Amino acid sequence: MNSVFSFFSPRDKKFQPLFERDIRNLVEISESLVKTVSEENPELRNKHFKETERLEQAGDDISHTIFLELSKNFITPFDREDIHALVSAIDDIADYIYATSLNIELYRINSFSKEIVELSALICNMCRHLETAILELRNLKNIKIIADICITINKGESEADSLCNTAIAHLFESETDAIELIKQKEILQSLEMATDKCDDVANVLESILIKNA
Amino acid sequence: MNSVFSFFSPRDKKFQPLFERDIRNLVEISESLVKTVSEENPELRNKHFKETERLEQAGDDISHTIFLELSKNFITPFDREDIHALVSAIDDIADYIYATSLNIELYRINSFSKEIVELSALICNMCRHLETAILELRNLKNIKIIADICITINKGESEADSLCNTAIAHLFESETDAIELIKQKEILQSLEMATDKCDDVANVLESILIKNA
Amino acid sequence: MNSVFSFFSPRDKKFQPLFERDIRNLVEISESLVKTVSEENPELRNKHFKETERLEQAGDDISHTIFLELSKNFITPFDREDIHALVSAIDDIADYIYATSLNIELYRINSFSKEIVELSALICNMCRHLETAILELRNLKNIKIIADICITINKGESEADSLCNTAIAHLFESETDAIELIKQKEILQSLEMATDKCDDVANVLESILIKNA
């Protein structure tokens, strides 16, 4: 296990700035999702989708850079497995948000249920909290902030489950067009998966806290 | 690699009882599933669902405790990666069983095909075998029991594949209502995924045997 | 990290031949897929499916053997985590190809869209490239070959995404039979997932290059 000392070592200048770029990019992806599901004009919505796509690729590049650094560096600020899990989970959140936006385009969805709008706002909120927590990894001086955010994320994930389940039950009760049901169900489920992955990030943060604080 | 010695070290008192609580809880989840698909009365069925939900959350707490112990303890009875894989796979089985029960509720399914009943019984049986194997991890005195169970689980998984495939082929041949088809297909697939994860547990057990026996 | 020296150690005679058998088997699985989607006669097509099934099980056995060797051997030609990730990703490619062929059988699909044929050919091409790269792991004398293949695989994966998205958008525009739409969508998505997993193999190869070259 790495000592706290390593936070002040020169190595740290490599990883922490990359984590911060990665989570900033994710916040922007989640903001782009909120804009997408709030936009009634299909052409303007397509612009938000293109932006999500660009950001998702930028996120892939950041993940890739971090994995390369992991391969090259023997000393890392946290356990290698935690860094790998952290970056993979952030990448997964981005992937599920992108998949949602892509499906909105592919399925030509033009109106968004209350639950889709609420889930999108919830994800964006969770990503902003995760950014605050990751900025705290810089020095781990205020670990209570990180611990509290982990609890908030955990509650958010339960709320998302509940929102998604209600929406799906409602869909199967009221939607008689099977193709429309498939579309809506898939969008709800990819949003819900994004919140699951936010919870994975919170779990890694908790593991980092225990080992390093 | 950890020596057998570690089994008799005080550390062992931490992990083995947690593994046993985890697998006991899983057996109860699987019994709850069998009750769910055998119950014709929707209100009584909902009671079994609530019980599955409670147990799934209890299982999440046990996994969480084990992961925290892994972060805190430098010495573990088995390789850390094996413990992580074991607990994750048990958690995945619970998740797929819970997803099945949840979908039965959300989709308001009231009658269960022969294959769904058989797959549920098979999963319950596999979970009971896994419990026997995990109890044997206590002292690894009788590794043949564990090895035999791994073979049984492997056969069970193949049987589940075959059952599920037959049921899905039959569904696509005979079901003309697309929404009904979606419901049944998803339930069959989450049951089949649960058996895949039982097989993952057996694979981890085999890896533990090789390293420690 | 392992030194290049280990390549010339006796240990190496264990893993490299297994990697080569594994990737050869995968190339044959992918060739079997191409034959499946090119065959108009259902009985002959079923023969190709049976062959895919046999090869997929052979691949499972090879993966299993490699995982057992990993458990037994303390010294490995590459980092254990890279070997695990490499073999798991090859296994995942095989699983998605097999799932595609299985669904073609279960859903009794008799005609294949241009995109399904193109995706299958693309996967087969990617698997052949991966074989060339894995043969180069023997001595790592010509790492540029591996690096170039990683780029090719990466482009192939993007091309597959684009092909799959176009096909799915087209499906939702033109297919009015929901059950037919479910069948086609699932086949396209399992093919696309296979190309994602090819990209995972390329990423592991890149990680091995960085650490060992």
XYZ file of C-alpha atoms in Angstrom, chain B:
213
model
C 0.898 -16.946 -2.836
C -0.462 -17.521 0.643
C 0.624 -20.530 2.590
C -1.867 -22.895 4.171
C -0.494 -21.570 7.432
C -2.553 -18.449 7.058
C -5.681 -20.543 7.547
C -4.759 -21.011 11.144
C -3.700 -17.448 11.661
C -6.013 -15.051 13.526
C -6.670 -13.177 10.252
C -8.757 -16.043 9.018
C -11.425 -15.359 11.620
C -12.308 -12.269 9.651
C -12.909 -13.467 6.120
C -14.248 -17.019 6.320
C -17.272 -16.109 8.531
C -18.081 -13.304 6.074
C -17.885 -15.681 3.088
C -20.226 -18.030 4.943
C -22.723 -15.276 5.730
C -22.572 -14.153 2.113
C -23.273 -17.572 0.611
C -25.984 -18.370 3.208
C -27.700 -15.139 2.242
C -27.429 -16.114 -1.449
C -29.022 -19.507 -0.766
C -31.928 -17.670 0.876
C -32.237 -15.335 -2.128
C -32.405 -18.352 -4.435
C -35.038 -20.005 -2.207
C -37.025 -16.812 -2.350
C -36.871 -16.957 -6.163
C -38.230 -20.513 -6.182
C -41.113 -19.403 -3.949
C -41.798 -16.433 -6.240
C -42.180 -18.490 -9.416
C -44.261 -21.121 -7.586
C -46.754 -18.647 -6.156
C -49.969 -18.043 -8.070
C -51.388 -15.380 -5.782
C -49.944 -11.980 -6.825
C -50.095 -10.543 -3.301
C -48.256 -13.465 -1.748
C -45.817 -13.329 -4.669
C -45.161 -9.678 -3.899
C -44.244 -10.712 -0.349
C -41.581 -13.063 -1.732
C -40.336 -10.248 -3.951
C -40.015 -7.914 -0.952
C -38.081 -10.636 0.844
C -35.762 -11.049 -2.169
C -35.225 -7.292 -2.201
C -34.375 -7.240 1.512
C -31.949 -10.148 1.121
C -30.304 -8.609 -1.937
C -29.603 -5.449 0.055
C -28.272 -7.544 2.955
C -25.968 -9.263 0.450
C -24.757 -5.882 -0.814
C -23.857 -4.942 2.754
C -21.912 -8.183 3.264
C -19.981 -7.679 -0.014
C -19.252 -4.118 1.021
C -17.929 -5.283 4.401
C -15.666 -7.849 2.727
C -14.307 -5.242 0.277
C -13.598 -2.894 3.189
C -11.768 -5.687 5.028
C -9.760 -6.346 1.874
C -8.735 -2.677 1.788
C -7.812 -2.678 5.471
C -5.960 -5.996 5.747
C -2.632 -6.734 4.206
C -2.834 -10.461 4.966
C -5.761 -12.407 3.539
C -6.582 -16.137 3.608
C -6.458 -16.332 -0.209
C -5.101 -14.110 -2.956
C -6.846 -10.744 -2.856
C -7.867 -11.040 -6.501
C -9.555 -14.381 -5.796
C -11.461 -12.965 -2.818
C -12.542 -10.013 -4.936
C -13.648 -12.276 -7.782
C -15.467 -14.660 -5.405
C -17.463 -11.935 -3.675
C -18.209 -10.105 -6.930
C -19.534 -13.271 -8.558
C -21.761 -14.069 -5.550
C -23.027 -10.492 -5.719
C -23.705 -10.870 -9.446
C -25.764 -14.038 -8.876
C -27.840 -12.144 -6.305
C -28.238 -9.218 -8.728
C -29.541 -11.397 -11.557
C -31.964 -13.217 -9.241
C -33.180 -9.878 -7.918
C -33.503 -8.489 -11.468
C -35.651 -11.499 -12.368
C -37.951 -11.001 -9.390
C -38.131 -7.267 -10.016
C -39.110 -7.802 -13.649
C -41.778 -10.305 -12.618
C -43.250 -7.471 -10.527
C -42.744 -4.671 -13.073
C -44.125 -6.732 -15.958
C -46.963 -8.119 -13.811
C -46.218 -11.674 -14.859
C -48.744 -14.100 -13.440
C -47.951 -17.449 -14.889
C -44.590 -19.096 -15.218
C -43.444 -21.419 -17.963
C -42.051 -24.842 -17.132
C -38.584 -23.596 -18.143
C -38.690 -20.609 -15.770
C -39.676 -22.907 -12.894
C -36.959 -25.407 -13.806
C -34.261 -22.754 -14.198
C -35.166 -21.288 -10.799
C -34.920 -24.706 -9.126
C -31.595 -25.303 -10.882
C -30.187 -21.988 -9.632
C -31.297 -22.763 -6.077
C -29.626 -26.136 -6.298
C -26.414 -24.589 -7.633
C -26.368 -22.033 -4.790
C -26.748 -24.799 -2.184
C -23.810 -26.665 -3.741
C -21.746 -23.480 -3.676
C -22.530 -23.108 0.026
C -21.219 -26.617 0.707
C -18.040 -25.795 -1.204
C -17.500 -22.496 0.601
C -17.920 -24.161 3.998
C -15.099 -26.498 2.942
C -12.798 -23.479 2.512
C -12.598 -23.396 6.322
C -9.808 -25.916 6.451
C -9.421 -27.294 2.908
C -9.204 -30.776 4.399
C -11.521 -32.309 1.868
C -10.727 -30.630 -1.401
C -12.377 -33.400 -3.406
C -15.764 -32.095 -2.214
C -14.974 -28.676 -3.665
C -13.569 -30.133 -6.898
C -16.671 -32.315 -7.391
C -18.984 -29.370 -6.773
C -17.147 -27.347 -9.413
C -17.904 -30.085 -11.946
C -21.570 -30.217 -10.855
C -21.880 -26.446 -11.227
C -20.305 -26.593 -14.644
C -22.833 -29.203 -15.774
C -25.661 -27.172 -14.253
C -24.627 -24.151 -16.278
C -24.683 -26.165 -19.531
C -28.099 -27.529 -18.619
C -29.338 -23.992 -17.955
C -28.027 -22.817 -21.346
C -29.830 -25.605 -23.066
C -33.093 -25.020 -21.142
C -32.965 -21.309 -21.854
C -32.200 -21.778 -25.561
C -35.065 -24.219 -26.001
C -37.412 -21.816 -24.231
C -36.298 -18.838 -26.349
C -36.575 -20.763 -29.625
C -40.064 -21.844 -28.563
C -40.945 -18.251 -27.661
C -39.954 -16.928 -31.087
C -41.880 -19.734 -32.763
C -45.128 -19.384 -30.863
C -45.426 -15.956 -29.238
C -46.962 -13.413 -31.577
C -47.364 -10.623 -29.023
C -44.042 -8.751 -29.142
C -44.433 -7.174 -25.697
C -45.144 -10.547 -24.098
C -42.124 -11.959 -25.925
C -39.879 -9.181 -24.567
C -41.035 -9.898 -21.020
C -40.526 -13.658 -21.159
C -37.211 -13.411 -23.010
C -35.781 -11.035 -20.443
C -36.750 -13.222 -17.507
C -35.257 -16.304 -19.138
C -32.042 -14.433 -19.903
C -31.564 -13.037 -16.404
C -32.035 -16.554 -14.977
C -29.491 -17.900 -17.435
C -27.047 -15.116 -16.504
C -27.410 -16.120 -12.829
C -26.207 -19.635 -13.706
C -23.258 -18.165 -15.658
C -22.235 -16.333 -12.511
C -22.547 -19.562 -10.450
C -20.023 -20.972 -12.887
C -17.769 -17.948 -12.254
C -17.865 -18.749 -8.516
C -16.881 -22.362 -9.300
C -13.960 -21.094 -11.398
C -12.688 -18.937 -8.540
C -13.006 -21.878 -6.138
C -10.948 -23.967 -8.520
C -8.284 -21.259 -8.678
C -8.200 -21.118 -4.845
C -7.823 -24.919 -4.687
C -4.860 -24.924 -7.061
C -3.044 -22.206 -5.178
C -3.735 -23.414 -1.641
C -4.270 -27.154 -1.627
